[in-house]
Structures are given as C-alpha cells and as structure tokens.
Amino acid sequence: MTAKTASPAPKTVAYLRVSTQGQDTGKNKADILYFANHHDLGKVTFVEEVASGKKSWRERQIAQVLEALQDGDALIVAELSRLGRSMLECMEILALSTRKGIRVYSVKGSWRLDHSIQSKIIALAFSMAAEIERDLISQRTTEALRAKKAQGFILGRPKGPGKSKLDAFRPEIEGLLVNGATQRFIAQRYHTTEANLYNWLKKHGLNRIKCVPHEEK
C-alpha cells in the first residue's frame, strides 16, 4: 500500500514596504509577530523592500510574493495601505488573493480576508469595484484626450528635446563658460555627457559663449 504524501504546511509571509531606506520597521515586525502568534499563523517569513508608493504593485516584490503563495498560505501586512499605492491596487491584490485561496491579514484594525463566506462576499465586491474603477479611469482618460484634441492641443510626446536636468544649473554653467571651463569639465560636474551638454548649449543659444571644447592635454 502506497503511503500518501503529506501536504506541505501552509506558509505565512509578512510583507513590509517603506518609502525610504532610513525608516525603521522594528515596531511593525514586533506587531506582526505578536499578531501571528495570537492567531496561530505559525512561523513568519519577512519580505522587506524600499519602494516609493508611486511604483505599481506589479513592479514591486509583493507581486513575487503573491506569485509564490498558494492556496491556504497567509499574507500579513501592518496595514492594507502597504499593499498598493491606491484603493484600486489594494482591491486588485485582495481579489487576486481570494482567487488563489491566500488568506490576507492586516494588523491595523485586525482585518482579515480568509475562507469565510463573509470574506468571499467582500472579495467579490472588491473585484467588481476594481473592474468598475478601471473602466471609469479609461473612460475619463479617453474623454480628457478627446477634449484636449478638440481644443487644438497636439497629443503625444512633443518633437525635439524636452526639459533637461541642466536647466536648473543654467546660471552656474554660463558662469563656468565665461570663466573658461571646458565642456568636459562641465559635463562631468553635472553628471551628463559632452554630447548632451553640447545639444543643451545649442538649444539655449549658449554655444556662442567662447569656451574650450576639450581639456588641454
């Protein structure tokens, strides 16, 4: 008689996202461990990353976490706002978690999304709301572009060079040129290439200022 293979024990992953390198996650970790112990969620594996809230959840580690987790596994966050940059993103993540059977817990507010009927109803509402929000965003964008076009605005990326990081340093660059600084020196000082600097000078009519094109050997 063949022995049945035991199913792997459910995993519990805690996702911690901070916006800057200096932010302390110690308190959040302690709160999550206390929460996991209180709800008998077993050993917690922490996944931490420094990422701006402007970055889509699909480009952050939370996407990899959701890909790896399976039915019955658990995901813990300090608060739901750490999941996504907007309510729409949070709803998308929660709807995906429900489809995969992943239990989601938020320490703040003791919020949970598990296999209960109430959670499934909530997840369905999230999924519908996310779909409606996506449609509304698409519709608003289309209408706004149509209105701009009707007003005579040329849509799309403008031709030619756009705003440059060198613009903020124009007074300094002009002073350096007048005092005989080389283009190579200026390019290195402002972390750009000589070609980019040359094009920028030409665009602003500064290439007529007498300067040395390259350093003397």
Tab-separated table of C-alpha atoms in Angstrom:
chain	number	residue	atom	x	y	z
A	1	MET	CA	0.000	0.000	0.000
A	2	THR	CA	1.444	3.349	-1.078
A	3	ALA	CA	1.712	5.926	1.673
A	4	LYS	CA	0.066	9.253	0.997
A	5	THR	CA	2.376	12.208	0.559
A	6	ALA	CA	1.771	14.767	3.258
A	7	SER	CA	0.697	18.183	2.025
A	8	PRO	CA	3.207	20.950	2.729
A	9	ALA	CA	2.377	23.082	5.751
A	10	PRO	CA	0.828	26.459	4.936
A	11	LYS	CA	3.332	29.314	4.692
A	12	THR	CA	2.984	32.716	6.323
A	13	VAL	CA	4.705	35.700	4.718
A	14	ALA	CA	4.786	39.219	6.139
A	15	TYR	CA	5.282	41.987	3.561
A	16	LEU	CA	6.886	45.215	4.775
A	17	ARG	CA	7.239	48.209	2.454
A	18	VAL	CA	8.875	51.508	3.394
A	19	SER	CA	9.389	54.582	1.212
A	20	THR	CA	12.920	55.440	2.360
A	21	GLN	CA	15.963	53.474	3.462
A	22	GLY	CA	16.043	55.136	6.888
A	23	GLN	CA	12.551	54.142	8.002
A	24	ASP	CA	12.504	51.770	10.983
A	25	THR	CA	10.470	48.573	10.587
A	26	GLY	CA	11.202	47.240	14.071
A	27	LYS	CA	7.808	48.123	15.565
A	28	ASN	CA	5.920	46.746	12.568
A	29	LYS	CA	7.843	43.476	12.824
A	30	ALA	CA	7.069	43.165	16.529
A	31	ASP	CA	3.364	43.901	15.930
A	32	ILE	CA	3.206	41.347	13.104
A	33	LEU	CA	4.891	38.622	15.166
A	34	TYR	CA	2.515	39.261	18.067
A	35	PHE	CA	-0.456	39.160	15.667
A	36	ALA	CA	0.766	35.909	14.029
A	37	ASN	CA	1.262	34.258	17.407
A	38	HIS	CA	-2.154	35.392	18.649
A	39	HIS	CA	-3.860	33.968	15.526
A	40	ASP	CA	-1.735	30.791	15.441
A	41	LEU	CA	-0.291	31.524	11.985
A	42	GLY	CA	2.989	29.722	12.609
A	43	LYS	CA	6.470	30.798	11.536
A	44	VAL	CA	6.594	34.151	9.739
A	45	THR	CA	8.917	34.859	6.820
A	46	PHE	CA	9.533	38.575	6.303
A	47	VAL	CA	9.856	40.175	2.872
A	48	GLU	CA	11.048	43.777	3.059
A	49	GLU	CA	11.628	46.350	0.363
A	50	VAL	CA	12.216	50.063	-0.057
A	51	ALA	CA	9.865	51.298	-2.762
A	52	SER	CA	8.023	54.505	-3.475
A	53	GLY	CA	4.255	54.439	-3.223
A	54	LYS	CA	4.225	55.693	-6.831
A	55	LYS	CA	5.568	52.355	-8.059
A	56	SER	CA	2.946	49.896	-9.289
A	57	TRP	CA	2.448	46.765	-7.181
A	58	ARG	CA	3.262	44.647	-10.239
A	59	GLU	CA	6.773	46.162	-10.241
A	60	ARG	CA	7.335	45.518	-6.515
A	61	GLN	CA	8.171	42.400	-4.528
A	62	ILE	CA	4.547	41.984	-3.463
A	63	ALA	CA	3.885	40.643	-6.983
A	64	GLN	CA	6.545	37.940	-6.485
A	65	VAL	CA	5.132	37.117	-3.045
A	66	LEU	CA	1.628	36.640	-4.458
A	67	GLU	CA	3.043	34.517	-7.281
A	68	ALA	CA	4.804	32.213	-4.802
A	69	LEU	CA	1.982	31.836	-2.277
A	70	GLN	CA	-0.542	29.049	-2.761
A	71	ASP	CA	-3.956	28.010	-1.532
A	72	GLY	CA	-4.030	28.045	2.274
A	73	ASP	CA	-0.956	30.268	2.702
A	74	ALA	CA	-1.178	33.555	4.595
A	75	LEU	CA	-0.009	37.102	3.868
A	76	ILE	CA	0.329	39.635	6.699
A	77	VAL	CA	0.793	43.398	6.390
A	78	ALA	CA	0.999	46.097	9.038
A	79	GLU	CA	-1.860	47.902	7.284
A	80	LEU	CA	-3.686	47.465	3.981
A	81	SER	CA	-2.274	50.704	2.544
A	82	ARG	CA	1.147	48.986	2.393
A	83	LEU	CA	-0.170	46.664	-0.322
A	84	GLY	CA	-0.822	49.202	-3.076
A	85	ARG	CA	-0.475	52.866	-3.982
A	86	SER	CA	-4.234	53.316	-4.371
A	87	MET	CA	-7.525	51.763	-3.377
A	88	LEU	CA	-7.724	50.256	-6.866
A	89	GLU	CA	-4.399	48.441	-6.423
A	90	CYS	CA	-5.392	47.168	-2.989
A	91	MET	CA	-8.646	45.827	-4.408
A	92	GLU	CA	-6.790	44.105	-7.251
A	93	ILE	CA	-4.395	42.404	-4.810
A	94	LEU	CA	-7.196	41.284	-2.490
A	95	ALA	CA	-9.245	39.944	-5.419
A	96	LEU	CA	-6.202	38.015	-6.705
A	97	SER	CA	-5.522	36.642	-3.214
A	98	THR	CA	-9.086	35.360	-2.970
A	99	ARG	CA	-8.879	33.627	-6.345
A	100	LYS	CA	-5.672	31.865	-5.246
A	101	GLY	CA	-7.032	30.999	-1.790
A	102	ILE	CA	-4.466	33.158	0.020
A	103	ARG	CA	-5.511	34.417	3.435
A	104	VAL	CA	-4.706	38.112	3.983
A	105	TYR	CA	-4.338	39.719	7.398
A	106	SER	CA	-3.825	43.346	8.385
A	107	VAL	CA	-2.513	44.075	11.878
A	108	LYS	CA	-4.097	47.521	11.902
A	109	GLY	CA	-7.777	47.016	12.625
A	110	SER	CA	-7.340	43.221	12.947
A	111	TRP	CA	-8.667	42.906	9.403
A	112	ARG	CA	-8.758	39.531	7.687
A	113	LEU	CA	-9.660	38.003	4.336
A	114	ASP	CA	-9.914	34.228	4.669
A	115	HIS	CA	-12.112	31.359	3.512
A	116	SER	CA	-15.228	32.528	5.326
A	117	ILE	CA	-18.417	33.378	3.417
A	118	GLN	CA	-18.184	36.994	4.576
A	119	SER	CA	-14.656	37.292	3.207
A	120	LYS	CA	-15.679	35.824	-0.151
A	121	ILE	CA	-18.501	38.351	-0.428
A	122	ILE	CA	-16.085	41.175	0.408
A	123	ALA	CA	-13.575	39.902	-2.151
A	124	LEU	CA	-16.270	39.725	-4.832
A	125	ALA	CA	-17.199	43.319	-4.058
A	126	PHE	CA	-13.516	44.317	-4.290
A	127	SER	CA	-13.178	42.586	-7.644
A	128	MET	CA	-16.281	44.277	-9.062
A	129	ALA	CA	-15.235	47.673	-7.680
A	130	ALA	CA	-11.750	47.306	-9.198
A	131	GLU	CA	-13.214	46.465	-12.610
A	132	ILE	CA	-15.593	49.439	-12.422
A	133	GLU	CA	-12.753	51.755	-11.344
A	134	ARG	CA	-10.559	50.594	-14.247
A	135	ASP	CA	-13.403	51.279	-16.681
A	136	LEU	CA	-14.002	54.725	-15.180
A	137	ILE	CA	-10.302	55.625	-15.383
A	138	SER	CA	-10.177	54.510	-19.014
A	139	GLN	CA	-13.336	56.466	-19.820
A	140	ARG	CA	-12.107	59.628	-18.062
A	141	THR	CA	-8.763	59.409	-19.858
A	142	THR	CA	-10.421	58.992	-23.260
A	143	GLU	CA	-12.782	61.902	-22.634
A	144	ALA	CA	-9.957	64.152	-21.421
A	145	LEU	CA	-7.844	63.390	-24.507
A	146	ARG	CA	-10.825	63.995	-26.794
A	147	ALA	CA	-11.468	67.364	-25.124
A	148	LYS	CA	-7.802	68.374	-25.448
A	149	LYS	CA	-7.787	67.441	-29.114
A	150	ALA	CA	-10.972	69.438	-29.702
A	151	GLN	CA	-9.265	72.476	-28.146
A	152	GLY	CA	-6.424	72.206	-30.652
A	153	PHE	CA	-3.808	70.599	-28.424
A	154	ILE	CA	-1.342	68.304	-30.194
A	155	LEU	CA	-1.388	64.984	-28.386
A	156	GLY	CA	1.609	62.732	-27.878
A	157	ARG	CA	5.192	63.408	-26.978
A	158	PRO	CA	6.450	66.716	-28.396
A	159	LYS	CA	9.168	66.553	-31.025
A	160	GLY	CA	12.687	67.617	-30.149
A	161	PRO	CA	14.462	67.721	-26.787
A	162	GLY	CA	12.298	68.310	-23.731
A	163	LYS	CA	13.100	69.654	-20.289
A	164	SER	CA	16.642	68.927	-19.155
A	165	LYS	CA	18.115	68.487	-15.696
A	166	LEU	CA	20.702	71.068	-16.760
A	167	ASP	CA	18.038	73.798	-16.844
A	168	ALA	CA	18.251	74.288	-13.075
A	169	PHE	CA	22.005	74.947	-13.328
A	170	ARG	CA	21.932	77.381	-16.252
A	171	PRO	CA	23.334	80.406	-14.318
A	172	GLU	CA	26.209	78.304	-12.964
A	173	ILE	CA	27.000	76.821	-16.375
A	174	GLU	CA	27.012	80.251	-18.005
A	175	GLY	CA	29.428	81.468	-15.332
A	176	LEU	CA	31.716	78.483	-15.838
A	177	LEU	CA	31.778	79.023	-19.597
A	178	VAL	CA	32.603	82.722	-19.244
A	179	ASN	CA	35.467	81.813	-16.929
A	180	GLY	CA	36.938	79.343	-19.417
A	181	ALA	CA	35.697	75.987	-18.074
A	182	THR	CA	35.835	73.175	-20.605
A	183	GLN	CA	32.748	71.329	-21.815
A	184	ARG	CA	34.234	68.111	-20.473
A	185	PHE	CA	34.632	69.631	-17.011
A	186	ILE	CA	31.049	70.957	-17.045
A	187	ALA	CA	29.641	67.647	-18.303
A	188	GLN	CA	31.401	65.722	-15.534
A	189	ARG	CA	30.357	68.264	-12.907
A	190	TYR	CA	26.672	67.913	-13.761
A	191	HIS	CA	26.762	64.150	-14.486
A	192	THR	CA	25.937	64.251	-18.190
A	193	THR	CA	27.711	63.544	-21.472
A	194	GLU	CA	29.581	66.078	-23.592
A	195	ALA	CA	27.165	65.393	-26.472
A	196	ASN	CA	24.154	66.090	-24.281
A	197	LEU	CA	25.780	69.244	-22.926
A	198	TYR	CA	26.613	70.428	-26.441
A	199	ASN	CA	22.995	69.940	-27.587
A	200	TRP	CA	21.715	71.742	-24.487
A	201	LEU	CA	24.070	74.696	-25.050
A	202	LYS	CA	22.991	74.911	-28.677
A	203	LYS	CA	19.294	74.764	-27.766
A	204	HIS	CA	19.654	77.709	-25.379
A	205	GLY	CA	21.991	79.697	-27.601
A	206	LEU	CA	24.887	79.323	-25.146
A	207	ASN	CA	27.192	77.682	-27.644
A	208	ARG	CA	28.200	81.170	-28.769
A	209	ILE	CA	29.917	81.779	-25.430
A	210	LYS	CA	33.612	81.330	-26.009
A	211	CYS	CA	34.784	78.169	-24.286
A	212	VAL	CA	37.298	75.386	-24.754
A	213	PRO	CA	35.629	72.319	-26.328
A	214	HIS	CA	38.016	69.827	-24.707
A	215	GLU	CA	40.579	69.858	-21.947
A	216	GLU	CA	44.122	70.651	-22.934
A	217	LYS	CA	46.347	67.604	-22.825
